[in-house]
mmCIF file of C-alpha atoms in Angstrom:
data_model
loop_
_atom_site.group_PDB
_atom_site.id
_atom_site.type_symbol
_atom_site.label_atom_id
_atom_site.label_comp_id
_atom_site.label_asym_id
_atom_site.label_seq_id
_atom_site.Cartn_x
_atom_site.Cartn_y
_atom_site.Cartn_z
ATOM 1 C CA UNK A 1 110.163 101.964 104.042
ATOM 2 C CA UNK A 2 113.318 100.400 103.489
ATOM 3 C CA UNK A 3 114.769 101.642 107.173
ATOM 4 C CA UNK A 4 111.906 99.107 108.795
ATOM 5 C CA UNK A 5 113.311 95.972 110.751
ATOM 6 C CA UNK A 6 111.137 92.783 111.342
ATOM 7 C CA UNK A 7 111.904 90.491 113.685
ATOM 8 C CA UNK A 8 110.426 87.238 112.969
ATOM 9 C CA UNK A 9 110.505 84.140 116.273
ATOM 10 C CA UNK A 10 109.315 80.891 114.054
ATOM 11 C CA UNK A 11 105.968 80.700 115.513
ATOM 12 C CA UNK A 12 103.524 78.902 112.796
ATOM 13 C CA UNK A 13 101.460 81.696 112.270
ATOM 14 C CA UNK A 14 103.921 84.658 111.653
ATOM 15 C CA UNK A 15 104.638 82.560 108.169
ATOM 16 C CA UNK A 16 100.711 81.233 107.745
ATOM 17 C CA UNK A 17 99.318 84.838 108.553
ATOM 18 C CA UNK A 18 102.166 86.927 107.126
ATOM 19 C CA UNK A 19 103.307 88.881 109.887
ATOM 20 C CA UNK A 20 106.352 89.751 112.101
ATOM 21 C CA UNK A 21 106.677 89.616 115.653
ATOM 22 C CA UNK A 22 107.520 92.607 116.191
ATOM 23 C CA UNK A 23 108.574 95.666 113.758
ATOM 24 C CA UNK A 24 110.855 98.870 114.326
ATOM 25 C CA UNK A 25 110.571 101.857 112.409
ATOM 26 C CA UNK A 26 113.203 104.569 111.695
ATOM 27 C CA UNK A 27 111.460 107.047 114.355
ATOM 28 C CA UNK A 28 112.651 104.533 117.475
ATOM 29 C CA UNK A 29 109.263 103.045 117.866
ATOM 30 C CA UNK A 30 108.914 99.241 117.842
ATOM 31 C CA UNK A 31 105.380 97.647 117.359
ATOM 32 C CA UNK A 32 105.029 93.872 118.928
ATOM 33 C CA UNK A 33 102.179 92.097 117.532
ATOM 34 C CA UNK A 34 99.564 90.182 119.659
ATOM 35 C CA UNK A 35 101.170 87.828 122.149
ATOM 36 C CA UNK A 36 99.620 84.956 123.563
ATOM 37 C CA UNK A 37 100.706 82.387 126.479
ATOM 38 C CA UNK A 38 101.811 79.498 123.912
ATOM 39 C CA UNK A 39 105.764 78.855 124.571
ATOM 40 C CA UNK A 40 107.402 75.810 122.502
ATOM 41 C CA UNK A 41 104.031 75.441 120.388
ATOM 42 C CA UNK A 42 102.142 74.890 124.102
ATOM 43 C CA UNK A 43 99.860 76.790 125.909
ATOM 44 C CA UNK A 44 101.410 77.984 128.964
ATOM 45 C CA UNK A 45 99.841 78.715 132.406
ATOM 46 C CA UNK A 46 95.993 78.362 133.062
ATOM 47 C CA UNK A 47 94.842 81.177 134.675
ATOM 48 C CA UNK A 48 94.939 84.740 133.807
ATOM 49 C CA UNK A 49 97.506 86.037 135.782
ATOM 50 C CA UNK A 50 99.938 83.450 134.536
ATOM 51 C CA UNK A 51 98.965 83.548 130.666
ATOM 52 C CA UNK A 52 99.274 87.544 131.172
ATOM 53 C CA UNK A 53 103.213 87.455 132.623
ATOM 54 C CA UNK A 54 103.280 84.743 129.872
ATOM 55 C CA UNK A 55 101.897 86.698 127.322
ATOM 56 C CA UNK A 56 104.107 89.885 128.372
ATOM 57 C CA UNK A 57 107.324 87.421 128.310
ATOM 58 C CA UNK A 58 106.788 87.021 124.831
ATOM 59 C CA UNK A 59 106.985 90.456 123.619
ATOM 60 C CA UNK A 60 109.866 91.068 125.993
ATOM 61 C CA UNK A 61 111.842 88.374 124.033
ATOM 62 C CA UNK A 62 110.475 90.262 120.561
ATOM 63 C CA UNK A 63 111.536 93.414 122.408
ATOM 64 C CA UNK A 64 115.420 91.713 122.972
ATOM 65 C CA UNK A 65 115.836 91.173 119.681
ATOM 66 C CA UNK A 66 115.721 94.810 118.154
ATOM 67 C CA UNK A 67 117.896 95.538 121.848
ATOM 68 C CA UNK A 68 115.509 96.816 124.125
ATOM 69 C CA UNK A 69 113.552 95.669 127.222
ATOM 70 C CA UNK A 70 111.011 96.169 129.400
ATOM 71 C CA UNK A 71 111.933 99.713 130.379
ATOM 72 C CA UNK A 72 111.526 101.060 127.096
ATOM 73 C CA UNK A 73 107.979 100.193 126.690
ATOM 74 C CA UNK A 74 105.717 103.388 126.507
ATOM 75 C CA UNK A 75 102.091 101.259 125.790
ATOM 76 C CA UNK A 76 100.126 98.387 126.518
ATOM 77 C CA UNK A 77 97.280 96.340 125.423
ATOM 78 C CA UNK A 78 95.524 93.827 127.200
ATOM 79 C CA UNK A 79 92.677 91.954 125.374
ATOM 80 C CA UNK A 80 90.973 89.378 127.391
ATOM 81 C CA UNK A 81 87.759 87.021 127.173
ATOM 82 C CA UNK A 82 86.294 87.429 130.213
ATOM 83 C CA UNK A 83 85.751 90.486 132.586
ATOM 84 C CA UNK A 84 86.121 88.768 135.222
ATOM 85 C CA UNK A 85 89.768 88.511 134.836
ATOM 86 C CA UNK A 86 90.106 92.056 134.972
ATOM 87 C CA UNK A 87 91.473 92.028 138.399
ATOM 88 C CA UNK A 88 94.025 89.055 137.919
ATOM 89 C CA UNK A 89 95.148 90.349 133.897
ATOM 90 C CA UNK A 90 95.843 94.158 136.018
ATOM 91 C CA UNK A 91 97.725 92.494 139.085
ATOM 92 C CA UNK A 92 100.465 90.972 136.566
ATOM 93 C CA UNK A 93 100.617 94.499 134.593
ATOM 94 C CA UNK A 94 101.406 96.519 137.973
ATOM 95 C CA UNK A 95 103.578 93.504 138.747
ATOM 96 C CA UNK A 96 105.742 94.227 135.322
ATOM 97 C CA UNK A 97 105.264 97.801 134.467
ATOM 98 C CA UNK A 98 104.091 99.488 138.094
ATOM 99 C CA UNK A 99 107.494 101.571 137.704
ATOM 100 C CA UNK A 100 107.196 102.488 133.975
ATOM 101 C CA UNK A 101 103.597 103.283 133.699
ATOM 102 C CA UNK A 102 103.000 102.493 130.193
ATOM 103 C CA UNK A 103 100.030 104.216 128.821
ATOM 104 C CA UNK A 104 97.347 100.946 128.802
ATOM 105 C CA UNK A 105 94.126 99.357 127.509
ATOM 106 C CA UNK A 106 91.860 96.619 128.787
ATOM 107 C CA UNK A 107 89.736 95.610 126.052
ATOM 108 C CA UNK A 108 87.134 92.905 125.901
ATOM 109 C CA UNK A 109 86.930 90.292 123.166
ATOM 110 C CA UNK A 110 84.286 87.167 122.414
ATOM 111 C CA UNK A 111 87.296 84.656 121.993
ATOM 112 C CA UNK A 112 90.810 83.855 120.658
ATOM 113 C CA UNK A 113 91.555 81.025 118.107
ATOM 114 C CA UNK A 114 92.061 78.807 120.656
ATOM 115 C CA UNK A 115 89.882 78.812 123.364
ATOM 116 C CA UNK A 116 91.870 77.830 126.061
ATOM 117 C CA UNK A 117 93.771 81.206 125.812
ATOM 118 C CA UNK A 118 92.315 83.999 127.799
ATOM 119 C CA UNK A 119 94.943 86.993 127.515
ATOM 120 C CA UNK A 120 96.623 88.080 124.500
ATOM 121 C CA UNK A 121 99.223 91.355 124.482
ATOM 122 C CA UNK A 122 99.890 93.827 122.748
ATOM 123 C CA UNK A 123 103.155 96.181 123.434
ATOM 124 C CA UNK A 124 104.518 99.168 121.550
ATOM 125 C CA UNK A 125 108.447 100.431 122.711
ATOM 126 C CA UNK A 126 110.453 103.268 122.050
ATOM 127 C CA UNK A 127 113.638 103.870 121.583
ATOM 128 C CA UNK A 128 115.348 107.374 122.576
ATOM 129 C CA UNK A 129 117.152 108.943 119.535
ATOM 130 C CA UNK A 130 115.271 106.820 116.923
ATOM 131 C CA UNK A 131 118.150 104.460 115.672
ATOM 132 C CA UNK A 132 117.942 100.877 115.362
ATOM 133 C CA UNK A 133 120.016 98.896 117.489
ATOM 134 C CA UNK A 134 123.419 96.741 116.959
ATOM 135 C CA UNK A 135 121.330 93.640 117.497
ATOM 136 C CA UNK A 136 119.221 92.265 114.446
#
Protein backbone atom coordinates (compact mmCIF):
# COMPACT_ATOMS: atom_id res chain seq x y z
CA UNK A 1 0.00 0.00 0.00
CA UNK A 2 2.67 2.10 -1.07
CA UNK A 3 0.08 4.67 -3.05
CA UNK A 4 -1.37 5.60 0.73
CA UNK A 5 -0.70 9.30 1.95
CA UNK A 6 -0.76 10.25 5.74
CA UNK A 7 -1.08 13.43 6.79
CA UNK A 8 0.21 13.90 10.17
CA UNK A 9 -0.79 17.79 12.26
CA UNK A 10 1.75 17.40 15.47
CA UNK A 11 -0.89 16.73 17.91
CA UNK A 12 0.75 14.59 20.96
CA UNK A 13 -1.15 11.68 20.41
CA UNK A 14 -0.83 10.99 16.58
CA UNK A 15 3.07 10.14 17.66
CA UNK A 16 2.06 8.50 21.36
CA UNK A 17 -0.87 6.41 19.73
CA UNK A 18 0.64 5.84 16.28
CA UNK A 19 -1.74 7.25 14.03
CA UNK A 20 -2.29 9.86 11.23
CA UNK A 21 -4.71 12.48 11.02
CA UNK A 22 -6.05 11.70 8.28
CA UNK A 23 -5.12 9.01 5.41
CA UNK A 24 -5.89 8.88 1.51
CA UNK A 25 -5.96 5.87 -0.39
CA UNK A 26 -5.38 5.33 -4.15
CA UNK A 27 -9.34 4.90 -4.77
CA UNK A 28 -9.92 8.93 -3.87
CA UNK A 29 -11.20 8.22 -0.45
CA UNK A 30 -9.62 10.03 2.52
CA UNK A 31 -10.27 8.70 6.14
CA UNK A 32 -9.88 11.57 9.05
CA UNK A 33 -9.44 10.08 12.34
CA UNK A 34 -11.43 11.15 15.49
CA UNK A 35 -11.42 14.90 16.00
CA UNK A 36 -11.92 16.56 19.11
CA UNK A 37 -12.38 20.44 20.13
CA UNK A 38 -8.61 20.82 21.48
CA UNK A 39 -6.87 23.66 19.17
CA UNK A 40 -3.14 24.74 20.26
CA UNK A 41 -3.06 21.76 22.92
CA UNK A 42 -6.49 23.56 24.55
CA UNK A 43 -9.82 22.57 24.74
CA UNK A 44 -11.87 24.79 22.74
CA UNK A 45 -15.53 25.89 23.23
CA UNK A 46 -17.75 24.51 26.16
CA UNK A 47 -20.79 23.50 24.91
CA UNK A 48 -21.72 21.09 22.31
CA UNK A 49 -22.52 23.07 19.54
CA UNK A 50 -19.22 24.87 19.73
CA UNK A 51 -16.87 21.72 20.42
CA UNK A 52 -18.92 20.10 17.33
CA UNK A 53 -18.02 23.18 14.62
CA UNK A 54 -14.71 22.81 16.57
CA UNK A 55 -14.39 19.34 16.19
CA UNK A 56 -15.53 19.52 12.35
CA UNK A 57 -12.78 22.45 11.87
CA UNK A 58 -10.28 20.06 12.60
CA UNK A 59 -10.85 17.53 10.03
CA UNK A 60 -11.48 20.30 7.53
CA UNK A 61 -7.82 21.44 8.13
CA UNK A 62 -6.78 17.41 7.80
CA UNK A 63 -9.06 17.53 4.77
CA UNK A 64 -6.80 20.84 3.26
CA UNK A 65 -3.91 19.14 3.43
CA UNK A 66 -4.49 16.13 0.94
CA UNK A 67 -6.49 19.35 -1.18
CA UNK A 68 -9.94 18.96 -0.48
CA UNK A 69 -12.68 20.62 1.64
CA UNK A 70 -15.77 20.48 3.01
CA UNK A 71 -17.66 19.75 -0.20
CA UNK A 72 -16.03 16.63 -0.80
CA UNK A 73 -17.08 14.96 2.30
CA UNK A 74 -19.51 11.97 1.59
CA UNK A 75 -19.79 10.72 5.66
CA UNK A 76 -19.99 11.70 9.07
CA UNK A 77 -19.64 10.57 12.55
CA UNK A 78 -20.67 12.17 15.53
CA UNK A 79 -19.86 10.45 18.90
CA UNK A 80 -21.02 12.27 21.89
CA UNK A 81 -21.37 11.70 25.83
CA UNK A 82 -24.53 12.75 26.49
CA UNK A 83 -27.95 12.44 24.63
CA UNK A 84 -28.94 15.31 25.54
CA UNK A 85 -26.75 17.09 23.19
CA UNK A 86 -28.30 15.48 20.41
CA UNK A 87 -30.16 18.50 19.41
CA UNK A 88 -27.19 21.08 19.76
CA UNK A 89 -24.24 18.29 18.14
CA UNK A 90 -27.21 18.06 14.88
CA UNK A 91 -27.81 21.98 14.70
CA UNK A 92 -23.90 22.53 13.93
CA UNK A 93 -23.97 19.42 11.34
CA UNK A 94 -27.01 21.03 9.27
CA UNK A 95 -25.14 24.27 9.90
CA UNK A 96 -21.87 22.73 7.94
CA UNK A 97 -23.10 20.02 5.74
CA UNK A 98 -27.13 20.94 5.27
CA UNK A 99 -26.12 21.35 1.41
CA UNK A 100 -23.92 18.22 1.04
CA UNK A 101 -25.84 15.73 2.99
CA UNK A 102 -23.17 13.49 4.05
CA UNK A 103 -24.40 10.11 4.92
CA UNK A 104 -24.21 10.43 9.13
CA UNK A 105 -24.11 8.72 12.54
CA UNK A 106 -24.92 9.84 16.06
CA UNK A 107 -23.48 7.44 18.32
CA UNK A 108 -23.41 7.41 22.08
CA UNK A 109 -20.29 6.85 24.15
CA UNK A 110 -19.60 6.62 28.25
CA UNK A 111 -16.67 9.24 27.96
CA UNK A 112 -13.59 10.60 26.11
CA UNK A 113 -10.04 10.77 27.67
CA UNK A 114 -10.67 13.92 28.85
CA UNK A 115 -13.75 14.59 30.31
CA UNK A 116 -14.33 17.95 29.57
CA UNK A 117 -14.75 16.99 25.83
CA UNK A 118 -18.22 16.09 24.80
CA UNK A 119 -18.08 15.69 20.83
CA UNK A 120 -15.51 13.97 18.94
CA UNK A 121 -15.71 13.59 14.78
CA UNK A 122 -15.22 11.47 12.59
CA UNK A 123 -15.20 12.38 8.61
CA UNK A 124 -14.50 10.26 5.56
CA UNK A 125 -14.00 12.42 1.89
CA UNK A 126 -13.82 11.52 -1.53
CA UNK A 127 -12.18 12.55 -4.17
CA UNK A 128 -13.68 12.26 -7.90
CA UNK A 129 -11.25 10.33 -10.21
CA UNK A 130 -9.27 8.72 -7.32
CA UNK A 131 -5.85 10.64 -7.61
CA UNK A 132 -4.09 12.21 -4.89
CA UNK A 133 -3.75 15.77 -4.97
CA UNK A 134 -0.70 18.33 -5.79
CA UNK A 135 -0.71 19.24 -2.12
CA UNK A 136 1.14 16.82 0.40
Amino acid sequence: MSDVRRVTTGAPWEETFGYSRAVELPNGLVLVSGCTSVVDGQIAGGDPYEQTVNSFNVAFEALEQVGLGRDDVVRTRMYITHARDVDEVGRAHKELFDAIRPAASMIIVSGFVDPSLVVEVEVEAFRTGGEHGASA
